[in-house]
Tab-separated table of C-alpha atoms in Angstrom:
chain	number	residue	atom	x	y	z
C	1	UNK	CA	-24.798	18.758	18.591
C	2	UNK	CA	-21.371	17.065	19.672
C	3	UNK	CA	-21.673	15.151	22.736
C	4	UNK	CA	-18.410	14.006	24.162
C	5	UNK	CA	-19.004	10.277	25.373
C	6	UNK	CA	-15.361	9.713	26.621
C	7	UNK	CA	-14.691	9.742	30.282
C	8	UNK	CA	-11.823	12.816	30.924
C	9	UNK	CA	-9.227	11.698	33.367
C	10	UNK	CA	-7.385	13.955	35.490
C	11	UNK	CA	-3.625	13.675	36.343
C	12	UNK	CA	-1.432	15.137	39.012
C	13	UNK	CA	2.451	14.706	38.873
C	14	UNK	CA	4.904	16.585	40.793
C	15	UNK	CA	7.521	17.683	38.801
C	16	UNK	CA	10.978	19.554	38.918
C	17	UNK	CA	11.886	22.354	36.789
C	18	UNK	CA	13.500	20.644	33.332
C	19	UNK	CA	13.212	23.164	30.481
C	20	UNK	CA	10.157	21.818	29.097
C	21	UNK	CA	6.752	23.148	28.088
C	22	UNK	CA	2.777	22.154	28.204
C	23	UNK	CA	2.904	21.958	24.453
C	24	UNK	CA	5.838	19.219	24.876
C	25	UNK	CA	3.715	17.120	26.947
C	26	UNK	CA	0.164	17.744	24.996
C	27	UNK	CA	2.589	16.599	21.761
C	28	UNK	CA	3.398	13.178	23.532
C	29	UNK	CA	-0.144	12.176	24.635
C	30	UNK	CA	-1.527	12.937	21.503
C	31	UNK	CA	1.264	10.716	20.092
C	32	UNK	CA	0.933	8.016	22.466
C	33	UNK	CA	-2.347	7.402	22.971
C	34	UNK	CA	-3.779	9.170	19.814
C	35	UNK	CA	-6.162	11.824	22.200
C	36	UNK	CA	-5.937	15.110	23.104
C	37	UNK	CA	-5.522	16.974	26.060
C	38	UNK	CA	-5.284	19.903	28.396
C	39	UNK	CA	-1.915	20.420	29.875
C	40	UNK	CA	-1.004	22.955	32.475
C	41	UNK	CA	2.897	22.462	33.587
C	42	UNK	CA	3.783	24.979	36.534
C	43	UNK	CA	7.650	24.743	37.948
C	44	UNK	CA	6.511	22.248	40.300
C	45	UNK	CA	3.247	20.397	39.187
C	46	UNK	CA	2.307	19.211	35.634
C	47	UNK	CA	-1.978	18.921	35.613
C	48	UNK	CA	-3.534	17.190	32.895
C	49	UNK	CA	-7.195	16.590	31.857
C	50	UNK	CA	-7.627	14.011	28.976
C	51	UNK	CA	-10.376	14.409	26.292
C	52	UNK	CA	-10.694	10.518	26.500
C	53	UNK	CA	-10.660	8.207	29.420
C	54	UNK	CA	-8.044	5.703	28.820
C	55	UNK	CA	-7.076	2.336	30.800
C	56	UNK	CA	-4.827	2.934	33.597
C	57	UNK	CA	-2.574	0.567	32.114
C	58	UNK	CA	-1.850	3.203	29.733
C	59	UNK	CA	-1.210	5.881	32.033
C	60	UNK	CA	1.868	4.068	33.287
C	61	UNK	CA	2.934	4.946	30.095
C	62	UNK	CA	2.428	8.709	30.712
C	63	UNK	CA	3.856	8.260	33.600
C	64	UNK	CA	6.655	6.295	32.913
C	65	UNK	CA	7.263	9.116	30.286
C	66	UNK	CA	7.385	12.167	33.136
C	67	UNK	CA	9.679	10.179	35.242
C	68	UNK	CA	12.216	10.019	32.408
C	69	UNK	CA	11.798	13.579	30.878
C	70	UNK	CA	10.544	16.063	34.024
C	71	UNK	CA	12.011	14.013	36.105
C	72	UNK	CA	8.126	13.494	37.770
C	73	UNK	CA	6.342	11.195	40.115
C	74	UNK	CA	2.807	10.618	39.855
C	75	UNK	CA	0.559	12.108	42.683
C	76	UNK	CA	-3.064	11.037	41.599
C	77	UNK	CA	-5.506	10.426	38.996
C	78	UNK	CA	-8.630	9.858	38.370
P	1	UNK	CA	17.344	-86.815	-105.747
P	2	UNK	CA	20.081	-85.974	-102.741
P	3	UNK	CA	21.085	-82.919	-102.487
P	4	UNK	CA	23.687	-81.167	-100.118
P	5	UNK	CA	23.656	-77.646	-98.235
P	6	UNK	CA	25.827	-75.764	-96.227
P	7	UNK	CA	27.473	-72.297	-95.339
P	8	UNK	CA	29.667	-70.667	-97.286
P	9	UNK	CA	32.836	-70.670	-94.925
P	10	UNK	CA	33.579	-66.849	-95.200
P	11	UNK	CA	30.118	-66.523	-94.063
P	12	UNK	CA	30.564	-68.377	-90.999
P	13	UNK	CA	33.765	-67.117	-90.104
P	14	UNK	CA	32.978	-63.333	-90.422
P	15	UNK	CA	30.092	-64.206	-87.870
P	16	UNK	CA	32.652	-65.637	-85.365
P	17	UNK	CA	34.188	-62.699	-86.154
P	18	UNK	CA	31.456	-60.295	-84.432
P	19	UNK	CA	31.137	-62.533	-81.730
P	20	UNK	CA	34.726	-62.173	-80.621
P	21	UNK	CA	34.245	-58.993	-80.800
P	22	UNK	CA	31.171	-59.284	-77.628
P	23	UNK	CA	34.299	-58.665	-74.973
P	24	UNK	CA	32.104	-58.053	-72.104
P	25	UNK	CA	30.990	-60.510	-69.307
P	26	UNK	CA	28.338	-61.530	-68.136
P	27	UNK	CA	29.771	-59.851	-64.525
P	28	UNK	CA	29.994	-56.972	-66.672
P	29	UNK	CA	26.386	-56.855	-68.085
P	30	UNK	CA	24.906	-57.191	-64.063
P	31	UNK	CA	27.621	-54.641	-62.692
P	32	UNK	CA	26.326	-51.695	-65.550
P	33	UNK	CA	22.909	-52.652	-64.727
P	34	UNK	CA	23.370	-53.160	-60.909
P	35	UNK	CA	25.747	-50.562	-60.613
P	36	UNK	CA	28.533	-52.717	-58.722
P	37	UNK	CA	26.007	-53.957	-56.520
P	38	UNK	CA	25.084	-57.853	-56.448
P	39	UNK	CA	21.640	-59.565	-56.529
P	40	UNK	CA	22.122	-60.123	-52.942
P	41	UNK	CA	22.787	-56.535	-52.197
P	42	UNK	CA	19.459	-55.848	-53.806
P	43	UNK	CA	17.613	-58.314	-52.288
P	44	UNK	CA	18.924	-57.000	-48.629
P	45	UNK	CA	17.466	-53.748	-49.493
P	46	UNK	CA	14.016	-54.807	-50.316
P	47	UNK	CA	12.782	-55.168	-46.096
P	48	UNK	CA	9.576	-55.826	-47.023
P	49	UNK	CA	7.130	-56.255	-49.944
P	50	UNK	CA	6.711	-53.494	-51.967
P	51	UNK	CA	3.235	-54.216	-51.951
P	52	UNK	CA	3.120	-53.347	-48.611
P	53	UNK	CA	4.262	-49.069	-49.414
P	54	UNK	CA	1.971	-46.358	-50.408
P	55	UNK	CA	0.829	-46.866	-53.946
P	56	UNK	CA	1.925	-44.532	-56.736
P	57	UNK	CA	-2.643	-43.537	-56.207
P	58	UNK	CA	-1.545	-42.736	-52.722
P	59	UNK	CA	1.299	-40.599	-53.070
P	60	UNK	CA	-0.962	-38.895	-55.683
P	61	UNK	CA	-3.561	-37.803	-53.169
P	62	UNK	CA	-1.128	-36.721	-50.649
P	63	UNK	CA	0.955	-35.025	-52.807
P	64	UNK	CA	-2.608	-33.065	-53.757
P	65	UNK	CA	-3.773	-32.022	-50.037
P	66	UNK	CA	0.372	-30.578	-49.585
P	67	UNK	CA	-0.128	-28.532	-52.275
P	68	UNK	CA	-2.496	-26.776	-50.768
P	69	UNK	CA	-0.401	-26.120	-47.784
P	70	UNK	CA	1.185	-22.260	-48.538
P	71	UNK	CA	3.888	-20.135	-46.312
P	72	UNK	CA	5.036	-16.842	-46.324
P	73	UNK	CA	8.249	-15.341	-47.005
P	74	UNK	CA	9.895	-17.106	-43.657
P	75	UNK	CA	8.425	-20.256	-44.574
P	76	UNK	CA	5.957	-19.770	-41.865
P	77	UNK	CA	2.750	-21.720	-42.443
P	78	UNK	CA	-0.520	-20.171	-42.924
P	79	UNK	CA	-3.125	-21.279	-41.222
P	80	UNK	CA	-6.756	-20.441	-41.442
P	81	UNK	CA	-9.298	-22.698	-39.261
P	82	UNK	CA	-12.614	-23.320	-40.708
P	83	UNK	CA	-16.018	-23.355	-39.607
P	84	UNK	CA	-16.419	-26.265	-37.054
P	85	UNK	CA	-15.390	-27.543	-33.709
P	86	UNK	CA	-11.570	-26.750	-32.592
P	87	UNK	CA	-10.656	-28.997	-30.048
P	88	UNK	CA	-7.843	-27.697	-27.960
P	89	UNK	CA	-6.354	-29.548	-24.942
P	90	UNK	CA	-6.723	-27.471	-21.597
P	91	UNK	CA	-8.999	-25.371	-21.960
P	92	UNK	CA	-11.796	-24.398	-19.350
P	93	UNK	CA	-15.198	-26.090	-20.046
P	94	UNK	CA	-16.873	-22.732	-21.139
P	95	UNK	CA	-14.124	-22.400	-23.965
P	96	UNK	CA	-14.657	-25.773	-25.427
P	97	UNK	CA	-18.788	-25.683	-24.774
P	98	UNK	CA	-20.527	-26.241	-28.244
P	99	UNK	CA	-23.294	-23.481	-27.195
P	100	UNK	CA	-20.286	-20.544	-26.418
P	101	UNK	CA	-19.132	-18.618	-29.409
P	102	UNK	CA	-16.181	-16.603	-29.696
P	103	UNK	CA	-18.682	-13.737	-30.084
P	104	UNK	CA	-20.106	-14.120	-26.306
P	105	UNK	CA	-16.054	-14.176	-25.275
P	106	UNK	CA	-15.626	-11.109	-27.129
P	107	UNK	CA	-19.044	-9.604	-25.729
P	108	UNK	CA	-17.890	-9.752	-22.497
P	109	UNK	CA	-14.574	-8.154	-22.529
P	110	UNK	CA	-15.628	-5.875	-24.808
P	111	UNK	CA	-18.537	-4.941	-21.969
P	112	UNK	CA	-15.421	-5.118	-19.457
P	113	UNK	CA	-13.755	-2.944	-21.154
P	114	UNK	CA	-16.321	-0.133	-21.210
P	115	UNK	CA	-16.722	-0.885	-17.782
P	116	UNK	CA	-13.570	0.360	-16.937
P	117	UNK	CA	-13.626	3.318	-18.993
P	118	UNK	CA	-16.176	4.424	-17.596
P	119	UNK	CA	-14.574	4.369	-13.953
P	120	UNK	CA	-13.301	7.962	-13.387
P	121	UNK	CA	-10.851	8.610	-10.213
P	122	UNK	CA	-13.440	10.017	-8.258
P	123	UNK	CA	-16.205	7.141	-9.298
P	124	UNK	CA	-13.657	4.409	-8.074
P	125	UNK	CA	-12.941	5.961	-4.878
P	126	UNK	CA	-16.705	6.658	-4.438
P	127	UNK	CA	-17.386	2.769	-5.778
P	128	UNK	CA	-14.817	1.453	-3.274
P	129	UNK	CA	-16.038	3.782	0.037
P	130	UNK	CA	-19.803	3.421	-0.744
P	131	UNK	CA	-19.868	-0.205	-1.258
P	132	UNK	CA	-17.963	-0.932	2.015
P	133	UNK	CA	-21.036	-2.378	4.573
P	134	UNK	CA	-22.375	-0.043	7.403
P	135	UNK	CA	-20.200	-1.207	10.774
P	136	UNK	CA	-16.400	-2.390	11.730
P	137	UNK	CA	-14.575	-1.951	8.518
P	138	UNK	CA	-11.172	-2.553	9.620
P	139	UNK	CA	-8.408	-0.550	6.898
P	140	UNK	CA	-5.515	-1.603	9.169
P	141	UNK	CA	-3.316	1.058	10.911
P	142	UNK	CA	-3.433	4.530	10.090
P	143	UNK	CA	-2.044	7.697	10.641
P	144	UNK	CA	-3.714	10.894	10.279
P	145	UNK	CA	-1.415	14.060	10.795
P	146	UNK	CA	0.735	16.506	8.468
P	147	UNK	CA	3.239	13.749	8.250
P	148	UNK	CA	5.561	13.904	11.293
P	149	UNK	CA	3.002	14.216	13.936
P	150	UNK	CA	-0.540	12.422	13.876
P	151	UNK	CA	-3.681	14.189	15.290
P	152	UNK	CA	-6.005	12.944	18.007
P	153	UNK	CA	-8.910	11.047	17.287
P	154	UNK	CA	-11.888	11.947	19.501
P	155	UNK	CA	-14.402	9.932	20.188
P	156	UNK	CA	-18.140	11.563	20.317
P	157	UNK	CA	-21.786	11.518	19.688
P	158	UNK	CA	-22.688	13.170	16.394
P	159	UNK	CA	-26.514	13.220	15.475
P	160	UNK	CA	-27.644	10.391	18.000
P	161	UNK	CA	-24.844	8.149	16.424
P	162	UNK	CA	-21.570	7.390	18.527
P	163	UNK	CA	-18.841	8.433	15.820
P	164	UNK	CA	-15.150	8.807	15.546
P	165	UNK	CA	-14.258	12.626	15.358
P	166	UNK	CA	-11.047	13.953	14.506
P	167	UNK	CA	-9.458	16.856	16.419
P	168	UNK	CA	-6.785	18.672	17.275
P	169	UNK	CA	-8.247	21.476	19.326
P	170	UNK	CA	-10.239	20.986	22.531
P	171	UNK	CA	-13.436	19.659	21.868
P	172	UNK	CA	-15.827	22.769	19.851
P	173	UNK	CA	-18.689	22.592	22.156
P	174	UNK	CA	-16.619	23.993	25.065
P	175	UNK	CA	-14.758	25.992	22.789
P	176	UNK	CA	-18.193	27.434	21.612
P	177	UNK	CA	-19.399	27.552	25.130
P	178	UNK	CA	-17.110	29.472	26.735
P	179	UNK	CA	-15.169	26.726	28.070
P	180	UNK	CA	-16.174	24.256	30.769
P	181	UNK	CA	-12.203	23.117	31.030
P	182	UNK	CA	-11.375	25.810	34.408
P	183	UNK	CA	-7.738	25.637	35.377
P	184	UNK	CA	-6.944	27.256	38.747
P	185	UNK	CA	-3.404	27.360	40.549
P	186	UNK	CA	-1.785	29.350	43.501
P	187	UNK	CA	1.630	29.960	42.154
P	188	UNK	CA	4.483	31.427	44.262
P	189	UNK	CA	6.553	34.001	43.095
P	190	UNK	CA	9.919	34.989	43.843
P	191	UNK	CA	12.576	37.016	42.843
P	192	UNK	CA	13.558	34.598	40.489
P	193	UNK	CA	11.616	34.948	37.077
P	194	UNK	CA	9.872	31.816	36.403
P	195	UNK	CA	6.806	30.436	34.245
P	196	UNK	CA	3.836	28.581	33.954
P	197	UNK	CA	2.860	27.121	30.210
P	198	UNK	CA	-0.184	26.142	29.304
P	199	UNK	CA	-1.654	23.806	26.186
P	200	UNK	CA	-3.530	24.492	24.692
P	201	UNK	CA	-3.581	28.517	25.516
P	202	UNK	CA	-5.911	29.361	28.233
P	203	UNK	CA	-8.758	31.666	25.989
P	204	UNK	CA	-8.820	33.692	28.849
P	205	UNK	CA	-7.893	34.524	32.536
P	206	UNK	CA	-7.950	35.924	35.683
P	207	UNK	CA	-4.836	37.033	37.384
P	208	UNK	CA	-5.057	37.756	41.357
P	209	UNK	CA	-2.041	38.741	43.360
P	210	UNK	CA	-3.386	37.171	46.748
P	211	UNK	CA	0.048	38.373	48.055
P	212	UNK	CA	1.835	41.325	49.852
P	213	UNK	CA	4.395	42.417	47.122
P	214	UNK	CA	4.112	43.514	43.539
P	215	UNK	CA	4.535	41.257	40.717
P	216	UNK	CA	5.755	41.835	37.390
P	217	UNK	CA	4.228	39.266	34.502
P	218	UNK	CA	4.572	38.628	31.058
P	219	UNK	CA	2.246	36.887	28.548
P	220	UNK	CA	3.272	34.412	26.090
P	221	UNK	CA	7.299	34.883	25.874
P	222	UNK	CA	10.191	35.365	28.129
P	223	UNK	CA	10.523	38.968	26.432
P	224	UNK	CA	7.284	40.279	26.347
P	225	UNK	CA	6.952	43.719	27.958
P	226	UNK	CA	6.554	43.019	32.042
P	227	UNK	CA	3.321	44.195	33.408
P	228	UNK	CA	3.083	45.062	36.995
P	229	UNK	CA	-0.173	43.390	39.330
P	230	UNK	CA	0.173	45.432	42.346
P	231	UNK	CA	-0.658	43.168	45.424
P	232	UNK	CA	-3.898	42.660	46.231
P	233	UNK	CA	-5.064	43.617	42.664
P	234	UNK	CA	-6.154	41.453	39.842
P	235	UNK	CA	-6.156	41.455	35.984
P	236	UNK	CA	-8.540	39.701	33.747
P	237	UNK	CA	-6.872	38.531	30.613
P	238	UNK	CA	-8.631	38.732	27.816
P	239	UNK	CA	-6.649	37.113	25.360
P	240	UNK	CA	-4.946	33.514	25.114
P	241	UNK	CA	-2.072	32.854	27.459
P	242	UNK	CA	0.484	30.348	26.518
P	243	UNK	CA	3.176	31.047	28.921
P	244	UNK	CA	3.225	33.147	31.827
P	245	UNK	CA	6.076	34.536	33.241
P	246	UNK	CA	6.232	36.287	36.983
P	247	UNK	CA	8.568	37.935	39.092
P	248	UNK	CA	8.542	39.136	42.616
P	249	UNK	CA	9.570	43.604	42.725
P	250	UNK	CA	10.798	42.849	46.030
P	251	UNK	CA	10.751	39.865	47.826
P	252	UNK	CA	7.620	37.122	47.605
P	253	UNK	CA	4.348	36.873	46.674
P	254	UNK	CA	1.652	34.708	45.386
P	255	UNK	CA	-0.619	34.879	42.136
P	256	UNK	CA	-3.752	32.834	42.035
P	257	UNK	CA	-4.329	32.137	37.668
P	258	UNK	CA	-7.722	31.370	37.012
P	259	UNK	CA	-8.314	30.495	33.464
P	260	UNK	CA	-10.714	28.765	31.180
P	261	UNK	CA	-9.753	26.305	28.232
């Protein structure tokens, strides 16, 4: 039996409509912070739920990330 | 009775004769034997006593141990080292011990060298992982992926033991489960076509139009064939959704996408 012992943390970011795709963003966390995760962009929200709790001080780099490439601003996670 | 003797003249003077004939000097005599060189010359030569050099016994005996000596064709010198002690300047301790043989020196790397032959691929890799101690074993960096994108590592429980997984799909448990991972959204629709993209693919969903007009979806490309959810209907989706595309027929409405990783 697999038990997942990471925390998931949820994020919220507005975001405007740039072209990109779920797959795009799932690509860069799994780059960045070497986890996976489930990524629902809409034309106006991106939603993601990470397998792993990470520190929030990594999250600013998620979120420094949507800024730059959907043009994003975070609205909460937890 | 006196009597009188002498030489006969002719005698005497045919002996003068010879001895004129003795034209060579005394210089003469030392130069032949000297060969031009004076006593002096000689005697600067002779540095010390000639008692003092190697006797003619001497010379003898070495002369007897060189002959032994013997080279080969390049006048290299062949050398063969007999039984005994060979004392050899900087060499480690166990080299020069009296109790080590060359035999125990060729013992071991012989022993060595069946050692190593005897190390297949697959032993040395096994040799190497196995022997590494249970716990942190740091390798360094590394990168897991089909080499231009890595994977995500997962972190899990696996038979009572906190483990590193690998994985690249959402975790199998929920996978196996029927998902615990719900995603729900109220998206509004226009006339505009727009989309929603999920990652990975919802496995399945439910599609309500909460709204007063008809919409017209797609699943999974911008030119799949457009389904119509009349309002105030729903569709359940039974197959994974990528992308979904919607369009207003007339005006405005809104779909509420309920789906399940």
């Amino acid at each position: 039996m697999i038990k997942m012992t990471g925390t998931i943390s949820f994020i919220e970011y507005s975001v405007k409509e740039t072209g990109r795709t779920a797959d795009t963003v799932r690509e860069f966390i799994r780059n960045t912070f070497g986890i996976d995760a489930y990524v629902a962009l809409y034309p106006d929200l991106l939603r993601i739920r990470l397998t792993s709790g990470i520190p929030s001080k990594e999250i600013d780099k998620l979120t420094k990330w949507v800024e730059e490439e959907l043009d994003g601003s975070l609205l909460r996670s937890y | 009775m006196g009597i009188l003797e002498g030489v006969e003249p002719e005698y005497v003077r045919k002996q003068l004769d010879k001895l004129s004939n003795l034209n060579t000097t005394l210089t003469d005599v030392r130069d032949t034997i000297s060969g031009g060189k004076s006593l002096s010359d000689i005697y600067t030569q002779l540095d010390v006593a000639l008692s003092t050099r190697a006797s003619e016994s001497t010379l003898s005996g070495i002369k007897t141990q060189t002959d032994k000596l013997t080279f080969d064709a390049n006048n290299y010198l062949y050398v063969n080292v007999a039984t005994g002690s060979l004392s050899v300047g900087n060499f480690p301790t166990w080299f020069t011990s009296s109790t080590k043989l060359t035999d125990d020196l060729y013992d071991k790397l012989n022993a060595l060298s069946n050692a190593l032959g005897s190390i297949a691929t697959d032993k040395f890799r096994v040799g190497i992982v196995d022997a590494l101690p249970a716990g942190s074993n740091w390798i360094g960096s590394v990168k897991i992926g089909d080499g231009t994108s890595s994977v995500g590592v997962i972190s899990g429980t696996l038979g009572g033991n906190s483990v590193t997984l690998l994985g690249t799909a959402p975790d199998l448990i929920k996978m196996l489960a029927g998902g615990t991972n719900y995603e729900e959204a109220e998206l509004s629709v226009t006339t505009t076509e727009t989309n929603t993209t999920y990652s990975p693919a919802l496995k399945f969903a439910l599609i309500t139009n909460i709204g007063d007009d008809d919409v017209l979806i797609r699943f999974n490309g911008s030119s799949a064939t457009q389904k119509k959810i009349p309002a105030h209907t729903w569709k359940f989706v039974m197959f994974p959704i990528s992308s979904l595309y919607y369009v207003a027929s007339t005006s405005s409405s809104t779909l509420r996408v309920e789906g399940v990783w």
